[in-house]
Amino acid sequence: MSDLQETGVWRRLRARPSAVAAAAVLVVLALLALAAPLLSALAGQDPTTYHDDLVDSARGGVPIGAYGGISGDHWLGVEPGTGRDLFSRLLYGARVSLLVALGATVVQVLIGVMVGLAAGFGSRLVDTVLSRFTDVMVALPMLVFGVALTAVVPAGFPRPLLLVIVIGLLNWGGTSRIVRAQTLSLKKLDYVAAARLGGSRPWRVARRELLPALAAPVITYAAILVPSNIVVEASLSFLGIGVRPPTSSWGQMLSTATTWFRADPMYVLLPAACLFVTVLAFTVLGDAVRTALDPRERSRLRVGTRGGSRSAKRTAEESKGAAV
């Protein structure tokens, strides 16, 4: 995109209060995740230390005190059964959930762009083979194959990295389809045909002519992929095949919280609220980015609101005059 287009996109994003609020929430979450060691040290806690004296063993490990054991030392209470500080575990869980979602999105975008670009810009045979392969990947039940792949990997392999690889390798089909469709439209344009007739190699044409034009739809779809990947990571961790204790993630916390939702509702509500706010913020921001980058979408919105209102008003006035 040119500098003028980038300026216009940023201006349209800033004009939407929902987009600004969503971006602010995500920035705060990212800063909290990055500063997890510092904030945990400031609170005088860490996510792995057990505090047996803060749970009631006679009641099966329920935290002592109101609202899950909230106190001056434990700002959000403690984890049932173990007494680990919940504030620290939420911060470190944010690091895992966000890193896995963003890393998987990068893998999906890279594979999807390469496959979609090759399918749309290649020969008919290449397009057919890659399109059918993409259809197979889209049809695969990702959670089932994710469970199978994570179950056979050695226990010593880093689980966050494994989740990035599994989610990224199994869920790039949607990106590939979008890139292929856009490439088929773009390669018919005059400037692309002129570059090809001028003797430029296919890779040079794809890199200089097609990839810049594909930036807007790819960025838009990537913004939508991040919240879905957060949910997938939480689902895999909830099923017990994601990150393993003592490493913390929001999905892993929810998986252990299912047995405590009556005795300690805070242990369920806090990670669930973090997931909800993060997914909602990414969804709102992704929708704002899509609207800001797509001129046709902006035109439809403009016609459907201001223009449509003026047209309806004129129609009502004409009907009133005719009646008089």
GROMACS .gro file of C-alpha atoms in nm:
model
  324
    1MET     CA    1   0.000   0.000   0.000
    2SER     CA    2   0.116   0.353  -0.071
    3ASP     CA    3   0.181   0.610   0.201
    4LEU     CA    4  -0.141   0.790   0.108
    5GLN     CA    5  -0.343   0.470   0.142
    6GLU     CA    6  -0.180   0.388   0.477
    7THR     CA    7  -0.263   0.737   0.604
    8GLY     CA    8  -0.625   0.692   0.497
    9VAL     CA    9  -0.649   0.351   0.666
   10TRP     CA   10  -0.512   0.483   0.995
   11ARG     CA   11  -0.744   0.783   0.979
   12ARG     CA   12  -1.048   0.562   0.925
   13LEU     CA   13  -0.944   0.330   1.207
   14ARG     CA   14  -0.895   0.620   1.448
   15ALA     CA   15  -1.239   0.751   1.354
   16ARG     CA   16  -1.403   0.437   1.492
   17PRO     CA   17  -1.423   0.443   1.875
   18SER     CA   18  -1.474   0.067   1.888
   19ALA     CA   19  -1.152   0.005   1.696
   20VAL     CA   20  -0.956   0.243   1.921
   21ALA     CA   21  -1.098   0.079   2.234
   22ALA     CA   22  -1.021  -0.273   2.103
   23ALA     CA   23  -0.666  -0.172   2.010
   24ALA     CA   24  -0.615  -0.016   2.354
   25VAL     CA   25  -0.735  -0.335   2.525
   26LEU     CA   26  -0.498  -0.548   2.316
   27VAL     CA   27  -0.205  -0.316   2.385
   28VAL     CA   28  -0.273  -0.337   2.758
   29LEU     CA   29  -0.298  -0.718   2.740
   30ALA     CA   30   0.028  -0.740   2.544
   31LEU     CA   31   0.206  -0.514   2.794
   32LEU     CA   32   0.074  -0.717   3.087
   33ALA     CA   33   0.191  -1.040   2.922
   34LEU     CA   34   0.537  -0.897   2.847
   35ALA     CA   35   0.570  -0.757   3.198
   36ALA     CA   36   0.450  -1.076   3.369
   37PRO     CA   37   0.781  -1.144   3.553
   38LEU     CA   38   0.805  -0.781   3.668
   39LEU     CA   39   0.442  -0.760   3.784
   40SER     CA   40   0.464  -1.096   3.961
   41ALA     CA   41   0.777  -0.982   4.141
   42LEU     CA   42   0.603  -0.656   4.231
   43ALA     CA   43   0.320  -0.856   4.386
   44GLY     CA   44   0.577  -1.073   4.563
   45GLN     CA   45   0.449  -1.392   4.403
   46ASP     CA   46   0.529  -1.637   4.125
   47PRO     CA   47   0.309  -1.877   3.926
   48THR     CA   48   0.460  -2.205   4.051
   49THR     CA   49   0.494  -2.172   4.430
   50TYR     CA   50   0.245  -2.374   4.631
   51HIS     CA   51   0.076  -2.222   4.936
   52ASP     CA   52  -0.081  -2.511   5.123
   53ASP     CA   53  -0.171  -2.287   5.415
   54LEU     CA   54  -0.407  -2.082   5.194
   55VAL     CA   55  -0.639  -2.372   5.103
   56ASP     CA   56  -0.873  -2.565   5.327
   57SER     CA   57  -0.769  -2.930   5.305
   58ALA     CA   58  -1.079  -3.035   5.500
   59ARG     CA   59  -1.296  -2.902   5.215
   60GLY     CA   60  -1.089  -3.058   4.939
   61GLY     CA   61  -0.857  -2.764   4.877
   62VAL     CA   62  -1.101  -2.471   4.854
   63PRO     CA   63  -0.921  -2.135   4.903
   64ILE     CA   64  -0.956  -1.985   5.248
   65GLY     CA   65  -1.131  -1.649   5.246
   66ALA     CA   66  -1.385  -1.468   5.033
   67TYR     CA   67  -1.376  -1.457   4.651
   68GLY     CA   68  -1.119  -1.729   4.612
   69GLY     CA   69  -0.879  -1.605   4.879
   70ILE     CA   70  -0.830  -1.246   4.760
   71SER     CA   71  -0.595  -1.060   4.995
   72GLY     CA   72  -0.324  -0.796   4.998
   73ASP     CA   73  -0.066  -1.061   4.905
   74HIS     CA   74  -0.280  -1.239   4.646
   75TRP     CA   75  -0.463  -0.974   4.444
   76LEU     CA   76  -0.691  -1.214   4.256
   77GLY     CA   77  -0.691  -1.500   4.503
   78VAL     CA   78  -0.524  -1.839   4.480
   79GLU     CA   79  -0.570  -2.154   4.279
   80PRO     CA   80  -0.785  -2.423   4.447
   81GLY     CA   81  -0.598  -2.730   4.560
   82THR     CA   82  -0.251  -2.581   4.521
   83GLY     CA   83  -0.271  -2.226   4.654
   84ARG     CA   84  -0.068  -2.087   4.363
   85ASP     CA   85  -0.113  -1.717   4.303
   86LEU     CA   86  -0.390  -1.663   4.047
   87PHE     CA   87  -0.273  -1.317   3.938
   88SER     CA   88   0.068  -1.450   3.835
   89ARG     CA   89  -0.079  -1.750   3.659
   90LEU     CA   90  -0.316  -1.533   3.459
   91LEU     CA   91  -0.028  -1.310   3.348
   92TYR     CA   92   0.190  -1.601   3.242
   93GLY     CA   93  -0.113  -1.769   3.084
   94ALA     CA   94  -0.163  -1.457   2.870
   95ARG     CA   95   0.190  -1.495   2.737
   96VAL     CA   96   0.128  -1.854   2.628
   97SER     CA   97  -0.218  -1.792   2.479
   98LEU     CA   98  -0.117  -1.480   2.285
   99LEU     CA   99   0.217  -1.619   2.165
  100VAL     CA  100   0.059  -1.943   2.044
  101ALA     CA  101  -0.223  -1.758   1.865
  102LEU     CA  102   0.007  -1.505   1.698
  103GLY     CA  103   0.269  -1.766   1.607
  104ALA     CA  104   0.009  -1.998   1.457
  105THR     CA  105  -0.137  -1.706   1.260
  106VAL     CA  106   0.204  -1.627   1.112
  107VAL     CA  107   0.250  -1.991   1.005
  108GLN     CA  108  -0.100  -2.003   0.855
  109VAL     CA  109  -0.052  -1.680   0.662
  110LEU     CA  110   0.289  -1.782   0.523
  111ILE     CA  111   0.171  -2.125   0.406
  112GLY     CA  112  -0.164  -1.995   0.282
  113VAL     CA  113  -0.010  -1.710   0.083
  114MET     CA  114   0.248  -1.935  -0.081
  115VAL     CA  115   0.000  -2.209  -0.173
  116GLY     CA  116  -0.274  -1.968  -0.282
  117LEU     CA  117  -0.036  -1.756  -0.488
  118ALA     CA  118   0.110  -2.064  -0.659
  119ALA     CA  119  -0.238  -2.199  -0.732
  120GLY     CA  120  -0.375  -1.873  -0.869
  121PHE     CA  121  -0.070  -1.773  -1.069
  122GLY     CA  122   0.042  -2.117  -1.186
  123SER     CA  123  -0.076  -2.339  -1.466
  124ARG     CA  124  -0.412  -2.511  -1.473
  125LEU     CA  125  -0.258  -2.840  -1.354
  126VAL     CA  126  -0.085  -2.671  -1.063
  127ASP     CA  127  -0.404  -2.488  -0.973
  128THR     CA  128  -0.607  -2.810  -0.978
  129VAL     CA  129  -0.361  -3.006  -0.765
  130LEU     CA  130  -0.312  -2.731  -0.505
  131SER     CA  131  -0.683  -2.649  -0.491
  132ARG     CA  132  -0.779  -3.010  -0.424
  133PHE     CA  133  -0.507  -3.035  -0.158
  134THR     CA  134  -0.642  -2.717   0.002
  135ASP     CA  135  -0.994  -2.864  -0.001
  136VAL     CA  136  -0.866  -3.170   0.183
  137MET     CA  137  -0.695  -2.954   0.448
  138VAL     CA  138  -1.008  -2.746   0.498
  139ALA     CA  139  -1.222  -3.060   0.536
  140LEU     CA  140  -0.996  -3.216   0.798
  141PRO     CA  141  -1.137  -3.206   1.155
  142MET     CA  142  -0.863  -2.992   1.302
  143LEU     CA  143  -0.924  -3.070   1.668
  144VAL     CA  144  -0.921  -3.445   1.606
  145PHE     CA  145  -0.596  -3.432   1.410
  146GLY     CA  146  -0.452  -3.184   1.661
  147VAL     CA  147  -0.522  -3.429   1.941
  148ALA     CA  148  -0.361  -3.712   1.741
  149LEU     CA  149  -0.048  -3.512   1.652
  150THR     CA  150   0.011  -3.371   1.999
  151ALA     CA  151  -0.035  -3.717   2.152
  152VAL     CA  152   0.248  -3.880   1.953
  153VAL     CA  153   0.507  -3.605   2.001
  154PRO     CA  154   0.769  -3.672   2.272
  155ALA     CA  155   0.692  -3.520   2.610
  156GLY     CA  156   1.012  -3.315   2.611
  157PHE     CA  157   0.912  -3.111   2.305
  158PRO     CA  158   0.808  -2.754   2.401
  159ARG     CA  159   0.429  -2.755   2.411
  160PRO     CA  160   0.372  -2.391   2.306
  161LEU     CA  161   0.591  -2.443   1.998
  162LEU     CA  162   0.409  -2.770   1.925
  163LEU     CA  163   0.073  -2.593   1.941
  164VAL     CA  164   0.198  -2.324   1.701
  165ILE     CA  165   0.311  -2.589   1.451
  166VAL     CA  166  -0.003  -2.803   1.479
  167ILE     CA  167  -0.252  -2.516   1.452
  168GLY     CA  168  -0.054  -2.347   1.176
  169LEU     CA  169  -0.007  -2.660   0.965
  170LEU     CA  170  -0.369  -2.773   0.991
  171ASN     CA  171  -0.555  -2.445   0.950
  172TRP     CA  172  -0.408  -2.255   0.654
  173GLY     CA  173  -0.673  -2.360   0.399
  174GLY     CA  174  -0.891  -2.053   0.442
  175THR     CA  175  -0.601  -1.817   0.378
  176SER     CA  176  -0.501  -2.012   0.069
  177ARG     CA  177  -0.850  -1.992  -0.077
  178ILE     CA  178  -0.871  -1.617  -0.027
  179VAL     CA  179  -0.526  -1.557  -0.180
  180ARG     CA  180  -0.602  -1.782  -0.477
  181ALA     CA  181  -0.930  -1.602  -0.552
  182GLN     CA  182  -0.764  -1.261  -0.529
  183THR     CA  183  -0.470  -1.375  -0.744
  184LEU     CA  184  -0.702  -1.502  -1.018
  185SER     CA  185  -0.864  -1.157  -1.031
  186LEU     CA  186  -0.541  -0.960  -1.012
  187LYS     CA  187  -0.352  -1.147  -1.282
  188LYS     CA  188  -0.610  -1.036  -1.541
  189LEU     CA  189  -0.536  -0.669  -1.479
  190ASP     CA  190  -0.340  -0.468  -1.734
  191TYR     CA  191  -0.036  -0.387  -1.520
  192VAL     CA  192   0.016  -0.755  -1.432
  193ALA     CA  193  -0.022  -0.859  -1.796
  194ALA     CA  194   0.222  -0.586  -1.900
  195ALA     CA  195   0.478  -0.709  -1.649
  196ARG     CA  196   0.445  -1.065  -1.778
  197LEU     CA  197   0.470  -0.956  -2.142
  198GLY     CA  198   0.771  -0.745  -2.055
  199GLY     CA  199   0.970  -1.058  -1.981
  200SER     CA  200   0.959  -1.052  -1.600
  201ARG     CA  201   0.987  -1.391  -1.436
  202PRO     CA  202   0.681  -1.527  -1.254
  203TRP     CA  203   0.840  -1.485  -0.909
  204ARG     CA  204   0.928  -1.123  -0.987
  205VAL     CA  205   0.574  -1.050  -1.107
  206ALA     CA  206   0.429  -1.216  -0.797
  207ARG     CA  207   0.664  -1.030  -0.562
  208ARG     CA  208   0.637  -0.684  -0.716
  209GLU     CA  209   0.287  -0.676  -0.861
  210LEU     CA  210   0.068  -0.929  -0.678
  211LEU     CA  211   0.192  -0.938  -0.318
  212PRO     CA  212   0.140  -0.563  -0.252
  213ALA     CA  213  -0.216  -0.590  -0.381
  214LEU     CA  214  -0.277  -0.897  -0.162
  215ALA     CA  215  -0.167  -0.719   0.156
  216ALA     CA  216  -0.511  -0.577   0.243
  217PRO     CA  217  -0.715  -0.903   0.227
  218VAL     CA  218  -0.436  -1.101   0.396
  219ILE     CA  219  -0.404  -0.853   0.684
  220THR     CA  220  -0.781  -0.849   0.725
  221TYR     CA  221  -0.806  -1.227   0.738
  222ALA     CA  222  -0.507  -1.252   0.974
  223ALA     CA  223  -0.680  -1.020   1.219
  224ILE     CA  224  -0.976  -1.259   1.217
  225LEU     CA  225  -0.755  -1.567   1.253
  226VAL     CA  226  -0.594  -1.456   1.579
  227PRO     CA  227  -0.909  -1.482   1.798
  228SER     CA  228  -1.001  -1.818   1.643
  229ASN     CA  229  -0.651  -1.947   1.719
  230ILE     CA  230  -0.682  -1.830   2.079
  231VAL     CA  231  -1.000  -2.038   2.106
  232VAL     CA  232  -0.832  -2.339   1.942
  233GLU     CA  233  -0.538  -2.320   2.184
  234ALA     CA  234  -0.778  -2.293   2.475
  235SER     CA  235  -0.974  -2.590   2.342
  236LEU     CA  236  -0.663  -2.808   2.306
  237SER     CA  237  -0.543  -2.708   2.653
  238PHE     CA  238  -0.893  -2.767   2.790
  239LEU     CA  239  -0.880  -3.121   2.647
  240GLY     CA  240  -0.553  -3.175   2.834
  241ILE     CA  241  -0.322  -3.195   2.532
  242GLY     CA  242  -0.201  -2.836   2.526
  243VAL     CA  243   0.052  -2.686   2.763
  244ARG     CA  244   0.121  -2.890   3.072
  245PRO     CA  245   0.159  -2.782   3.436
  246PRO     CA  246   0.338  -2.598   3.583
  247THR     CA  247   0.320  -2.391   3.260
  248SER     CA  248   0.006  -2.183   3.269
  249SER     CA  249  -0.241  -2.094   2.994
  250TRP     CA  250  -0.599  -1.976   3.009
  251GLY     CA  251  -0.730  -2.292   2.846
  252GLN     CA  252  -0.532  -2.513   3.082
  253MET     CA  253  -0.668  -2.316   3.379
  254LEU     CA  254  -1.023  -2.364   3.253
  255SER     CA  255  -0.967  -2.737   3.213
  256THR     CA  256  -0.880  -2.769   3.583
  257ALA     CA  257  -1.149  -2.521   3.687
  258THR     CA  258  -1.436  -2.744   3.575
  259THR     CA  259  -1.433  -2.929   3.908
  260TRP     CA  260  -1.424  -2.609   4.112
  261PHE     CA  261  -1.694  -2.391   3.957
  262ARG     CA  262  -1.930  -2.441   4.252
  263ALA     CA  263  -1.679  -2.417   4.533
  264ASP     CA  264  -1.470  -2.134   4.380
  265PRO     CA  265  -1.647  -1.948   4.095
  266MET     CA  266  -1.366  -1.691   4.068
  267TYR     CA  267  -1.127  -1.957   3.942
  268VAL     CA  268  -1.360  -2.015   3.647
  269LEU     CA  269  -1.467  -1.656   3.584
  270LEU     CA  270  -1.122  -1.496   3.570
  271PRO     CA  271  -0.962  -1.700   3.286
  272ALA     CA  272  -1.296  -1.715   3.105
  273ALA     CA  273  -1.327  -1.335   3.127
  274CYS     CA  274  -0.970  -1.292   2.997
  275LEU     CA  275  -1.047  -1.518   2.700
  276PHE     CA  276  -1.375  -1.340   2.628
  277VAL     CA  277  -1.224  -0.989   2.639
  278THR     CA  278  -0.925  -1.088   2.423
  279VAL     CA  279  -1.132  -1.265   2.158
  280LEU     CA  280  -1.386  -0.982   2.151
  281ALA     CA  281  -1.113  -0.717   2.114
  282PHE     CA  282  -0.944  -0.904   1.827
  283THR     CA  283  -1.281  -0.961   1.657
  284VAL     CA  284  -1.382  -0.594   1.680
  285LEU     CA  285  -1.040  -0.480   1.558
  286GLY     CA  286  -1.045  -0.730   1.272
  287ASP     CA  287  -1.385  -0.606   1.160
  288ALA     CA  288  -1.261  -0.245   1.175
  289VAL     CA  289  -0.951  -0.332   0.971
  290ARG     CA  290  -1.166  -0.508   0.710
  291THR     CA  291  -1.389  -0.203   0.675
  292ALA     CA  292  -1.096   0.038   0.659
  293LEU     CA  293  -0.907  -0.161   0.395
  294ASP     CA  294  -1.200  -0.251   0.168
  295PRO     CA  295  -1.329   0.050  -0.029
  296ARG     CA  296  -1.633  -0.146  -0.150
  297GLU     CA  297  -1.728  -0.224   0.209
  298ARG     CA  298  -1.703   0.143   0.299
  299SER     CA  299  -1.920   0.234   0.001
  300ARG     CA  300  -2.185  -0.019   0.100
  301LEU     CA  301  -2.184   0.111   0.455
  302ARG     CA  302  -2.207   0.469   0.332
  303VAL     CA  303  -2.496   0.384   0.099
  304GLY     CA  304  -2.671   0.188   0.369
  305THR     CA  305  -2.652   0.465   0.631
  306ARG     CA  306  -2.626   0.826   0.528
  307GLY     CA  307  -2.723   0.787   0.163
  308GLY     CA  308  -2.999   0.545   0.247
  309SER     CA  309  -3.135   0.777   0.516
  310ARG     CA  310  -3.140   1.076   0.281
  311SER     CA  311  -3.311   0.870   0.011
  312ALA     CA  312  -3.575   0.748   0.254
  313LYS     CA  313  -3.630   1.103   0.378
  314ARG     CA  314  -3.678   1.234   0.024
  315THR     CA  315  -3.921   0.952  -0.053
  316ALA     CA  316  -4.125   1.031   0.258
  317GLU     CA  317  -4.139   1.402   0.172
  318GLU     CA  318  -4.252   1.329  -0.184
  319SER     CA  319  -4.524   1.096  -0.059
  320LYS     CA  320  -4.642   1.357   0.187
  321GLY     CA  321  -4.656   1.625  -0.086
  322ALA     CA  322  -4.852   1.396  -0.315
  323ALA     CA  323  -5.101   1.323  -0.042
  324VAL     CA  324  -5.156   1.696   0.021
   0.00000   0.00000   0.00000
